[in-house]
PDB file of N, CA and C in Angstrom:
ATOM      1  N   MET Z 603       0.841  -1.167   0.000  1.00 48.00           N
ATOM      2  CA  MET Z 603       0.000   0.000   0.000  1.00 48.00           C
ATOM      3  C   MET Z 603       0.892   1.237   0.000  1.00 48.00           C
ATOM      4  N   SER Z 604       0.848   2.014  -0.993  1.00 50.00           N
ATOM      5  CA  SER Z 604       1.677   3.195  -1.138  1.00 50.00           C
ATOM      6  C   SER Z 604       1.228   4.293  -0.181  1.00 50.00           C
ATOM      7  N   GLY Z 605       2.173   4.894   0.513  1.00 55.00           N
ATOM      8  CA  GLY Z 605       1.862   5.999   1.399  1.00 55.00           C
ATOM      9  C   GLY Z 605       1.328   5.577   2.763  1.00 55.00           C
ATOM     10  N   PHE Z 606       1.285   4.287   3.040  1.00 57.00           N
ATOM     11  CA  PHE Z 606       0.773   3.809   4.322  1.00 57.00           C
ATOM     12  C   PHE Z 606       1.791   4.097   5.416  1.00 57.00           C
ATOM     13  N   PHE Z 607       1.341   4.649   6.511  1.00 56.00           N
ATOM     14  CA  PHE Z 607       2.204   5.040   7.620  1.00 56.00           C
ATOM     15  C   PHE Z 607       1.737   4.317   8.874  1.00 56.00           C
ATOM     16  N   ASP Z 608       2.566   3.425   9.380  1.00 61.00           N
ATOM     17  CA  ASP Z 608       2.213   2.661  10.578  1.00 61.00           C
ATOM     18  C   ASP Z 608       2.829   3.338  11.791  1.00 61.00           C
ATOM     19  N   LEU Z 609       2.009   4.052  12.547  1.00 60.00           N
ATOM     20  CA  LEU Z 609       2.475   4.788  13.713  1.00 60.00           C
ATOM     21  C   LEU Z 609       3.068   3.862  14.770  1.00 60.00           C
ATOM     22  N   ASN Z 610       2.464   2.705  14.980  1.00 64.00           N
ATOM     23  CA  ASN Z 610       2.983   1.749  15.973  1.00 64.00           C
ATOM     24  C   ASN Z 610       4.370   1.259  15.597  1.00 64.00           C
ATOM     25  N   LEU Z 611       4.580   0.981  14.324  1.00 61.00           N
ATOM     26  CA  LEU Z 611       5.891   0.531  13.870  1.00 61.00           C
ATOM     27  C   LEU Z 611       6.935   1.628  14.061  1.00 61.00           C
ATOM     28  N   CYS Z 612       6.580   2.865  13.745  1.00 59.00           N
ATOM     29  CA  CYS Z 612       7.505   3.989  13.923  1.00 59.00           C
ATOM     30  C   CYS Z 612       7.841   4.187  15.397  1.00 59.00           C
ATOM     31  N   GLN Z 613       6.842   4.084  16.263  1.00 67.00           N
ATOM     32  CA  GLN Z 613       7.068   4.237  17.704  1.00 67.00           C
ATOM     33  C   GLN Z 613       7.973   3.124  18.221  1.00 67.00           C
ATOM     34  N   ASP Z 614       7.753   1.897  17.743  1.00 63.00           N
ATOM     35  CA  ASP Z 614       8.579   0.767  18.145  1.00 63.00           C
ATOM     36  C   ASP Z 614      10.029   0.982  17.718  1.00 63.00           C
ATOM     37  N   LEU Z 615      10.242   1.439  16.503  1.00 62.00           N
ATOM     38  CA  LEU Z 615      11.600   1.717  16.020  1.00 62.00           C
ATOM     39  C   LEU Z 615      12.260   2.826  16.837  1.00 62.00           C
ATOM     40  N   ALA Z 616      11.500   3.866  17.167  1.00 62.00           N
ATOM     41  CA  ALA Z 616      12.043   4.962  17.973  1.00 62.00           C
ATOM     42  C   ALA Z 616      12.438   4.458  19.358  1.00 62.00           C
ATOM     43  N   ASN Z 617      11.624   3.617  19.965  1.00 62.00           N
ATOM     44  CA  ASN Z 617      11.941   3.056  21.281  1.00 62.00           C
ATOM     45  C   ASN Z 617      13.176   2.172  21.230  1.00 62.00           C
ATOM     46  N   ARG Z 618      13.310   1.391  20.163  1.00 63.00           N
ATOM     47  CA  ARG Z 618      14.496   0.533  20.018  1.00 63.00           C
ATOM     48  C   ARG Z 618      15.761   1.372  19.854  1.00 63.00           C
ATOM     49  N   ARG Z 619      15.684   2.437  19.065  1.00 61.00           N
ATOM     50  CA  ARG Z 619      16.840   3.319  18.888  1.00 61.00           C
ATOM     51  C   ARG Z 619      17.244   3.966  20.210  1.00 61.00           C
ATOM     52  N   LYS Z 620      16.238   4.427  20.960  1.00 58.00           N
ATOM     53  CA  LYS Z 620      16.522   5.047  22.250  1.00 58.00           C
ATOM     54  C   LYS Z 620      17.157   4.046  23.209  1.00 58.00           C
ATOM     55  N   ALA Z 621      16.635   2.833  23.260  1.00 57.00           N
ATOM     56  CA  ALA Z 621      17.200   1.799  24.139  1.00 57.00           C
ATOM     57  C   ALA Z 621      18.626   1.465  23.717  1.00 57.00           C
ATOM     58  N   TYR Z 622      18.874   1.364  22.408  1.00 53.00           N
ATOM     59  CA  TYR Z 622      20.218   1.071  21.913  1.00 53.00           C
ATOM     60  C   TYR Z 622      21.174   2.198  22.286  1.00 53.00           C
ATOM     61  N   PHE Z 623      20.733   3.454  22.115  1.00 52.00           N
ATOM     62  CA  PHE Z 623      21.575   4.604  22.458  1.00 52.00           C
ATOM     63  C   PHE Z 623      21.897   4.610  23.947  1.00 52.00           C
ATOM     64  N   LEU Z 624      20.881   4.411  24.791  1.00 52.00           N
ATOM     65  CA  LEU Z 624      21.102   4.415  26.236  1.00 52.00           C
ATOM     66  C   LEU Z 624      22.027   3.282  26.653  1.00 52.00           C
ATOM     67  N   MET Z 625      21.862   2.113  26.037  1.00 51.00           N
ATOM     68  CA  MET Z 625      22.701   0.975  26.367  1.00 51.00           C
ATOM     69  C   MET Z 625      24.153   1.268  25.991  1.00 51.00           C
ATOM     70  N   ASN Z 626      24.393   1.815  24.801  1.00 53.00           N
ATOM     71  CA  ASN Z 626      25.751   2.117  24.372  1.00 53.00           C
ATOM     72  C   ASN Z 626      26.353   3.259  25.173  1.00 53.00           C
ATOM     73  N   THR Z 627      25.554   4.260  25.512  1.00 54.00           N
ATOM     74  CA  THR Z 627      26.037   5.363  26.327  1.00 54.00           C
ATOM     75  C   THR Z 627      26.467   4.852  27.688  1.00 54.00           C
ATOM     76  N   GLU Z 628      25.625   4.030  28.282  1.00 57.00           N
ATOM     77  CA  GLU Z 628      25.935   3.471  29.593  1.00 57.00           C
ATOM     78  C   GLU Z 628      27.233   2.683  29.533  1.00 57.00           C
ATOM     79  N   SER Z 629      27.384   1.863  28.511  1.00 75.00           N
ATOM     80  CA  SER Z 629      28.590   1.044  28.435  1.00 75.00           C
ATOM     81  C   SER Z 629      29.829   1.906  28.196  1.00 75.00           C
ATOM     82  N   ASP Z 630      29.689   3.049  27.513  1.00 89.00           N
ATOM     83  CA  ASP Z 630      30.826   3.953  27.329  1.00 89.00           C
ATOM     84  C   ASP Z 630      31.324   4.469  28.670  1.00 89.00           C
ATOM     85  N   LEU Z 631      30.426   4.865  29.534  1.00 92.00           N
ATOM     86  CA  LEU Z 631      30.830   5.350  30.847  1.00 92.00           C
ATOM     87  C   LEU Z 631      31.428   4.218  31.674  1.00 92.00           C
ATOM     88  N   ILE Z 632      30.788   3.067  31.661  1.00 92.00           N
ATOM     89  CA  ILE Z 632      31.280   1.919  32.431  1.00 92.00           C
ATOM     90  C   ILE Z 632      32.659   1.493  31.929  1.00 92.00           C
ATOM     91  N   LYS Z 633      32.853   1.486  30.627  1.00 92.00           N
ATOM     92  CA  LYS Z 633      34.156   1.092  30.056  1.00 92.00           C
ATOM     93  C   LYS Z 633      35.277   2.041  30.459  1.00 92.00           C
ATOM     94  N   ASN Z 634      34.930   3.276  30.765  1.00 94.00           N
ATOM     95  CA  ASN Z 634      35.950   4.289  31.056  1.00 94.00           C
ATOM     96  C   ASN Z 634      35.955   4.730  32.519  1.00 94.00           C
ATOM     97  N   LEU Z 635      35.510   3.874  33.410  1.00 95.00           N
ATOM     98  CA  LEU Z 635      35.506   4.223  34.831  1.00 95.00           C
ATOM     99  C   LEU Z 635      36.901   4.530  35.356  1.00 95.00           C
ATOM    100  N   ASN Z 636      37.911   3.950  34.724  1.00 95.00           N
ATOM    101  CA  ASN Z 636      39.293   4.218  35.154  1.00 95.00           C
ATOM    102  C   ASN Z 636      39.704   5.669  34.891  1.00 95.00           C
ATOM    103  N   LYS Z 637      38.989   6.363  34.018  1.00 96.00           N
ATOM    104  CA  LYS Z 637      39.295   7.767  33.708  1.00 96.00           C
ATOM    105  C   LYS Z 637      38.547   8.741  34.618  1.00 96.00           C
ATOM    106  N   LEU Z 638      37.661   8.214  35.451  1.00 97.00           N
ATOM    107  CA  LEU Z 638      36.844   9.046  36.320  1.00 97.00           C
ATOM    108  C   LEU Z 638      37.721   9.817  37.307  1.00 97.00           C
ATOM    109  N   HIS Z 639      37.451  11.111  37.447  1.00 98.00           N
ATOM    110  CA  HIS Z 639      38.201  11.959  38.378  1.00 98.00           C
ATOM    111  C   HIS Z 639      37.344  13.174  38.721  1.00 98.00           C
ATOM    112  N   THR Z 640      37.817  13.961  39.659  1.00 97.00           N
ATOM    113  CA  THR Z 640      37.164  15.219  39.985  1.00 97.00           C
ATOM    114  C   THR Z 640      38.227  16.212  40.421  1.00 97.00           C
ATOM    115  N   THR Z 641      37.845  17.448  40.598  1.00 97.00           N
ATOM    116  CA  THR Z 641      38.766  18.476  41.079  1.00 97.00           C
ATOM    117  C   THR Z 641      38.718  18.489  42.606  1.00 97.00           C
ATOM    118  N   GLU Z 642      39.629  19.212  43.220  1.00 96.00           N
ATOM    119  CA  GLU Z 642      39.612  19.335  44.682  1.00 96.00           C
ATOM    120  C   GLU Z 642      38.308  19.977  45.141  1.00 96.00           C
ATOM    121  N   LEU Z 643      37.907  21.036  44.453  1.00 96.00           N
ATOM    122  CA  LEU Z 643      36.642  21.692  44.811  1.00 96.00           C
ATOM    123  C   LEU Z 643      35.445  20.782  44.547  1.00 96.00           C
ATOM    124  N   GLY Z 644      35.535  19.983  43.493  1.00 96.00           N
ATOM    125  CA  GLY Z 644      34.470  19.024  43.196  1.00 96.00           C
ATOM    126  C   GLY Z 644      34.321  18.009  44.311  1.00 96.00           C
ATOM    127  N   ALA Z 645      35.439  17.506  44.816  1.00 97.00           N
ATOM    128  CA  ALA Z 645      35.405  16.529  45.912  1.00 97.00           C
ATOM    129  C   ALA Z 645      34.770  17.147  47.157  1.00 97.00           C
ATOM    130  N   VAL Z 646      35.142  18.383  47.451  1.00 96.00           N
ATOM    131  CA  VAL Z 646      34.563  19.083  48.610  1.00 96.00           C
ATOM    132  C   VAL Z 646      33.050  19.233  48.415  1.00 96.00           C
ATOM    133  N   ARG Z 647      32.623  19.643  47.221  1.00 97.00           N
ATOM    134  CA  ARG Z 647      31.200  19.854  46.925  1.00 97.00           C
ATOM    135  C   ARG Z 647      30.418  18.540  47.052  1.00 97.00           C
ATOM    136  N   ILE Z 648      30.971  17.457  46.507  1.00 97.00           N
ATOM    137  CA  ILE Z 648      30.290  16.160  46.551  1.00 97.00           C
ATOM    138  C   ILE Z 648      30.166  15.670  47.999  1.00 97.00           C
ATOM    139  N   LYS Z 649      31.263  15.787  48.749  1.00 97.00           N
ATOM    140  CA  LYS Z 649      31.223  15.374  50.159  1.00 97.00           C
ATOM    141  C   LYS Z 649      30.180  16.176  50.931  1.00 97.00           C
ATOM    142  N   ARG Z 650      30.128  17.479  50.686  1.00 97.00           N
ATOM    143  CA  ARG Z 650      29.176  18.345  51.377  1.00 97.00           C
ATOM    144  C   ARG Z 650      27.737  18.009  50.971  1.00 97.00           C
ATOM    145  N   ASN Z 651      27.501  17.889  49.665  1.00 97.00           N
ATOM    146  CA  ASN Z 651      26.144  17.646  49.177  1.00 97.00           C
ATOM    147  C   ASN Z 651      25.564  16.314  49.646  1.00 97.00           C
ATOM    148  N   LEU Z 652      26.444  15.310  49.770  1.00 97.00           N
ATOM    149  CA  LEU Z 652      25.971  13.969  50.140  1.00 97.00           C
ATOM    150  C   LEU Z 652      26.291  13.597  51.583  1.00 97.00           C
ATOM    151  N   SER Z 653      26.908  14.516  52.306  1.00 97.00           N
ATOM    152  CA  SER Z 653      27.314  14.261  53.700  1.00 97.00           C
ATOM    153  C   SER Z 653      28.172  13.006  53.808  1.00 97.00           C
ATOM    154  N   LEU Z 654      29.143  12.886  52.896  1.00 96.00           N
ATOM    155  CA  LEU Z 654      30.036  11.720  52.893  1.00 96.00           C
ATOM    156  C   LEU Z 654      31.120  11.867  53.947  1.00 96.00           C
ATOM    157  N   LYS Z 655      31.488  10.765  54.536  1.00 95.00           N
ATOM    158  CA  LYS Z 655      32.568  10.748  55.531  1.00 95.00           C
ATOM    159  C   LYS Z 655      33.898  10.330  54.906  1.00 95.00           C
ATOM    160  N   THR Z 656      33.856   9.712  53.733  1.00 94.00           N
ATOM    161  CA  THR Z 656      35.064   9.208  53.089  1.00 94.00           C
ATOM    162  C   THR Z 656      35.842  10.324  52.394  1.00 94.00           C
ATOM    163  N   ASP Z 657      37.158  10.160  52.329  1.00 93.00           N
ATOM    164  CA  ASP Z 657      37.991  11.069  51.542  1.00 93.00           C
ATOM    165  C   ASP Z 657      38.188  10.533  50.120  1.00 93.00           C
ATOM    166  N   CYS Z 658      37.778   9.302  49.882  1.00 96.00           N
ATOM    167  CA  CYS Z 658      37.939   8.660  48.569  1.00 96.00           C
ATOM    168  C   CYS Z 658      36.673   8.871  47.737  1.00 96.00           C
ATOM    169  N   VAL Z 659      36.413  10.118  47.392  1.00 97.00           N
ATOM    170  CA  VAL Z 659      35.176  10.493  46.708  1.00 97.00           C
ATOM    171  C   VAL Z 659      35.073   9.837  45.336  1.00 97.00           C
ATOM    172  N   VAL Z 660      36.159   9.830  44.586  1.00 97.00           N
ATOM    173  CA  VAL Z 660      36.124   9.265  43.230  1.00 97.00           C
ATOM    174  C   VAL Z 660      35.832   7.768  43.300  1.00 97.00           C
ATOM    175  N   GLU Z 661      36.485   7.066  44.196  1.00 97.00           N
ATOM    176  CA  GLU Z 661      36.251   5.624  44.328  1.00 97.00           C
ATOM    177  C   GLU Z 661      34.815   5.363  44.769  1.00 97.00           C
ATOM    178  N   TRP Z 662      34.298   6.178  45.679  1.00 98.00           N
ATOM    179  CA  TRP Z 662      32.921   6.038  46.130  1.00 98.00           C
ATOM    180  C   TRP Z 662      31.960   6.217  44.951  1.00 98.00           C
ATOM    181  N   CYS Z 663      32.197   7.237  44.125  1.00 97.00           N
ATOM    182  CA  CYS Z 663      31.358   7.485  42.943  1.00 97.00           C
ATOM    183  C   CYS Z 663      31.486   6.349  41.935  1.00 97.00           C
ATOM    184  N   ARG Z 664      32.690   5.870  41.744  1.00 97.00           N
ATOM    185  CA  ARG Z 664      32.945   4.764  40.808  1.00 97.00           C
ATOM    186  C   ARG Z 664      32.117   3.538  41.203  1.00 97.00           C
ATOM    187  N   GLU Z 665      32.100   3.225  42.490  1.00 97.00           N
ATOM    188  CA  GLU Z 665      31.318   2.084  42.968  1.00 97.00           C
ATOM    189  C   GLU Z 665      29.832   2.297  42.742  1.00 97.00           C
ATOM    190  N   LYS Z 666      29.344   3.502  42.980  1.00 97.00           N
ATOM    191  CA  LYS Z 666      27.930   3.803  42.755  1.00 97.00           C
ATOM    192  C   LYS Z 666      27.569   3.662  41.275  1.00 97.00           C
ATOM    193  N   ILE Z 667      28.409   4.213  40.404  1.00 96.00           N
ATOM    194  CA  ILE Z 667      28.154   4.160  38.959  1.00 96.00           C
ATOM    195  C   ILE Z 667      28.155   2.721  38.467  1.00 96.00           C
ATOM    196  N   ASN Z 668      29.018   1.907  39.022  1.00 94.00           N
ATOM    197  CA  ASN Z 668      29.171   0.523  38.581  1.00 94.00           C
ATOM    198  C   ASN Z 668      28.171  -0.424  39.245  1.00 94.00           C
ATOM    199  N   SER Z 669      27.336   0.077  40.132  1.00 94.00           N
ATOM    200  CA  SER Z 669      26.379  -0.793  40.816  1.00 94.00           C
ATOM    201  C   SER Z 669      25.260  -1.223  39.872  1.00 94.00           C
ATOM    202  N   ALA Z 670      24.669  -2.350  40.174  1.00 92.00           N
ATOM    203  CA  ALA Z 670      23.652  -2.947  39.303  1.00 92.00           C
ATOM    204  C   ALA Z 670      22.398  -2.090  39.174  1.00 92.00           C
ATOM    205  N   ASN Z 671      22.083  -1.297  40.186  1.00 93.00           N
ATOM    206  CA  ASN Z 671      20.854  -0.504  40.136  1.00 93.00           C
ATOM    207  C   ASN Z 671      21.058   0.917  39.619  1.00 93.00           C
ATOM    208  N   ALA Z 672      22.239   1.226  39.102  1.00 93.00           N
ATOM    209  CA  ALA Z 672      22.504   2.558  38.543  1.00 93.00           C
ATOM    210  C   ALA Z 672      21.812   2.706  37.183  1.00 93.00           C
ATOM    211  N   VAL Z 673      21.147   3.833  37.005  1.00 92.00           N
ATOM    212  CA  VAL Z 673      20.527   4.170  35.721  1.00 92.00           C
ATOM    213  C   VAL Z 673      21.331   5.326  35.143  1.00 92.00           C
ATOM    214  N   ILE Z 674      21.950   5.073  33.992  1.00 92.00           N
ATOM    215  CA  ILE Z 674      22.854   6.047  33.379  1.00 92.00           C
ATOM    216  C   ILE Z 674      22.203   6.591  32.117  1.00 92.00           C
ATOM    217  N   GLU Z 675      22.183   7.917  32.023  1.00 92.00           N
ATOM    218  CA  GLU Z 675      21.592   8.561  30.852  1.00 92.00           C
ATOM    219  C   GLU Z 675      22.481   9.720  30.426  1.00 92.00           C
ATOM    220  N   ARG Z 676      22.727   9.803  29.137  1.00 90.00           N
ATOM    221  CA  ARG Z 676      23.501  10.929  28.626  1.00 90.00           C
ATOM    222  C   ARG Z 676      22.547  11.979  28.081  1.00 90.00           C
ATOM    223  N   LYS Z 677      22.752  13.211  28.542  1.00 91.00           N
ATOM    224  CA  LYS Z 677      22.000  14.360  28.033  1.00 91.00           C
ATOM    225  C   LYS Z 677      23.030  15.402  27.647  1.00 91.00           C
ATOM    226  N   GLY Z 678      23.185  15.628  26.356  1.00 91.00           N
ATOM    227  CA  GLY Z 678      24.163  16.607  25.892  1.00 91.00           C
ATOM    228  C   GLY Z 678      25.572  16.212  26.274  1.00 91.00           C
ATOM    229  N   LYS Z 679      26.267  17.113  26.965  1.00 95.00           N
ATOM    230  CA  LYS Z 679      27.674  16.881  27.276  1.00 95.00           C
ATOM    231  C   LYS Z 679      27.899  16.137  28.590  1.00 95.00           C
ATOM    232  N   ASN Z 680      26.822  15.782  29.288  1.00 95.00           N
ATOM    233  CA  ASN Z 680      26.960  15.136  30.592  1.00 95.00           C
ATOM    234  C   ASN Z 680      26.232  13.803  30.667  1.00 95.00           C
ATOM    235  N   TRP Z 681      26.752  12.943  31.547  1.00 95.00           N
ATOM    236  CA  TRP Z 681      26.039  11.746  31.963  1.00 95.00           C
ATOM    237  C   TRP Z 681      25.390  12.056  33.295  1.00 95.00           C
ATOM    238  N   TYR Z 682      24.192  11.537  33.489  1.00 95.00           N
ATOM    239  CA  TYR Z 682      23.505  11.645  34.756  1.00 95.00           C
ATOM    240  C   TYR Z 682      23.273  10.226  35.253  1.00 95.00           C
ATOM    241  N   VAL Z 683      23.792   9.947  36.422  1.00 96.00           N
ATOM    242  CA  VAL Z 683      23.675   8.618  37.006  1.00 96.00           C
ATOM    243  C   VAL Z 683      22.721   8.710  38.188  1.00 96.00           C
ATOM    244  N   ASN Z 684      21.610   8.007  38.086  1.00 96.00           N
ATOM    245  CA  ASN Z 684      20.626   7.963  39.150  1.00 96.00           C
ATOM    246  C   ASN Z 684      20.796   6.630  39.872  1.00 96.00           C
ATOM    247  N   VAL Z 685      21.204   6.700  41.132  1.00 96.00           N
ATOM    248  CA  VAL Z 685      21.450   5.477  41.899  1.00 96.00           C
ATOM    249  C   VAL Z 685      21.208   5.751  43.379  1.00 96.00           C
ATOM    250  N   ASP Z 686      20.506   4.857  44.034  1.00 96.00           N
ATOM    251  CA  ASP Z 686      20.249   4.956  45.477  1.00 96.00           C
ATOM    252  C   ASP Z 686      19.714   6.334  45.882  1.00 96.00           C
ATOM    253  N   HIS Z 687      18.799   6.874  45.086  1.00 96.00           N
ATOM    254  CA  HIS Z 687      18.166   8.175  45.349  1.00 96.00           C
ATOM    255  C   HIS Z 687      19.168   9.337  45.303  1.00 96.00           C
ATOM    256  N   LEU Z 688      20.228   9.156  44.522  1.00 97.00           N
ATOM    257  CA  LEU Z 688      21.245  10.194  44.308  1.00 97.00           C
ATOM    258  C   LEU Z 688      21.383  10.431  42.819  1.00 97.00           C
ATOM    259  N   ILE Z 689      21.845  11.630  42.456  1.00 98.00           N
ATOM    260  CA  ILE Z 689      22.156  11.956  41.062  1.00 98.00           C
ATOM    261  C   ILE Z 689      23.625  12.373  41.006  1.00 98.00           C
ATOM    262  N   LEU Z 690      24.404  11.663  40.207  1.00 98.00           N
ATOM    263  CA  LEU Z 690      25.797  12.026  39.968  1.00 98.00           C
ATOM    264  C   LEU Z 690      25.871  12.614  38.566  1.00 98.00           C
ATOM    265  N   THR Z 691      26.588  13.707  38.400  1.00 98.00           N
ATOM    266  CA  THR Z 691      26.758  14.346  37.088  1.00 98.00           C
ATOM    267  C   THR Z 691      28.210  14.221  36.682  1.00 98.00           C
ATOM    268  N   VAL Z 692      28.429  13.627  35.495  1.00 97.00           N
ATOM    269  CA  VAL Z 692      29.784  13.375  34.991  1.00 97.00           C
ATOM    270  C   VAL Z 692      29.897  13.965  33.591  1.00 97.00           C
ATOM    271  N   ASN Z 693      30.963  14.738  33.348  1.00 96.00           N
ATOM    272  CA  ASN Z 693      31.203  15.266  32.012  1.00 96.00           C
ATOM    273  C   ASN Z 693      31.536  14.103  31.084  1.00 96.00           C
ATOM    274  N   ALA Z 694      30.861  14.040  29.944  1.00 93.00           N
ATOM    275  CA  ALA Z 694      30.997  12.909  29.027  1.00 93.00           C
ATOM    276  C   ALA Z 694      32.319  12.904  28.264  1.00 93.00           C
ATOM    277  N   ASN Z 695      32.959  14.051  28.128  1.00 94.00           N
ATOM    278  CA  ASN Z 695      34.213  14.101  27.372  1.00 94.00           C
ATOM    279  C   ASN Z 695      35.436  13.888  28.254  1.00 94.00           C
ATOM    280  N   SER Z 696      35.418  14.476  29.439  1.00 96.00           N
ATOM    281  CA  SER Z 696      36.606  14.434  30.300  1.00 96.00           C
ATOM    282  C   SER Z 696      36.502  13.420  31.441  1.00 96.00           C
ATOM    283  N   TYR Z 697      35.296  12.873  31.659  1.00 97.00           N
ATOM    284  CA  TYR Z 697      35.036  11.941  32.770  1.00 97.00           C
ATOM    285  C   TYR Z 697      35.250  12.604  34.132  1.00 97.00           C
ATOM    286  N   THR Z 698      35.038  13.912  34.186  1.00 98.00           N
ATOM    287  CA  THR Z 698      35.127  14.649  35.446  1.00 98.00           C
ATOM    288  C   THR Z 698      33.780  14.576  36.158  1.00 98.00           C
ATOM    289  N   ILE Z 699      33.815  14.148  37.414  1.00 98.00           N
ATOM    290  CA  ILE Z 699      32.595  14.167  38.219  1.00 98.00           C
ATOM    291  C   ILE Z 699      32.370  15.621  38.597  1.00 98.00           C
ATOM    292  N   ILE Z 700      31.294  16.191  38.117  1.00 97.00           N
ATOM    293  CA  ILE Z 700      31.022  17.609  38.314  1.00 97.00           C
ATOM    294  C   ILE Z 700      30.368  17.847  39.665  1.00 97.00           C
ATOM    295  N   THR Z 701      29.323  17.082  39.935  1.00 97.00           N
ATOM    296  CA  THR Z 701      28.609  17.252  41.195  1.00 97.00           C
ATOM    297  C   THR Z 701      27.805  16.004  41.491  1.00 97.00           C
ATOM    298  N   ALA Z 702      27.266  15.957  42.675  1.00 98.00           N
ATOM    299  CA  ALA Z 702      26.363  14.893  43.097  1.00 98.00           C
ATOM    300  C   ALA Z 702      25.421  15.487  44.129  1.00 98.00           C
ATOM    301  N   HIS Z 703      24.190  15.047  44.114  1.00 96.00           N
ATOM    302  CA  HIS Z 703      23.223  15.552  45.074  1.00 96.00           C
ATOM    303  C   HIS Z 703      22.110  14.529  45.262  1.00 96.00           C
ATOM    304  N   PRO Z 704      21.384  14.633  46.360  1.00 97.00           N
ATOM    305  CA  PRO Z 704      20.246  13.743  46.561  1.00 97.00           C
ATOM    306  C   PRO Z 704      19.189  14.006  45.495  1.00 97.00           C
ATOM    307  N   GLU Z 705      18.495  12.951  45.091  1.00 93.00           N
ATOM    308  CA  GLU Z 705      17.426  13.071  44.114  1.00 93.00           C
ATOM    309  C   GLU Z 705      16.288  13.875  44.729  1.00 93.00           C
ATOM    310  N   LYS Z 706      15.739  14.809  43.953  1.00 88.00           N
ATOM    311  CA  LYS Z 706      14.602  15.596  44.431  1.00 88.00           C
ATOM    312  C   LYS Z 706      13.337  14.736  44.362  1.00 88.00           C
ATOM    313  N   LYS Z 707      12.524  14.857  45.399  1.00 74.00           N
ATOM    314  CA  LYS Z 707      11.305  14.027  45.470  1.00 74.00           C
ATOM    315  C   LYS Z 707      10.120  14.713  44.862  1.00 74.00           C
TER     316      LYS Z 707
END
């Protein structure tokens, strides 16, 4: 049928593309966890925002990002990791942890 447009098929394809993109984005961050770092001020900000007692902020973030319940999404130049009611923001190009804060309810 010429000109036939199946909206369900288009929606299914769009959902598959989005899932594929999210899966590949997530694996890019996971593959490069060894590059994860932050600045001195970033570490202070993350510790303050999350009331962390550890001085090993990068390792703590690395463990959170690598946990099974982490949801990783790339939006523009940043990754946003939602895990354990927290949001971690990581620059996608430099792997710098920018900030972290509790998830807003």
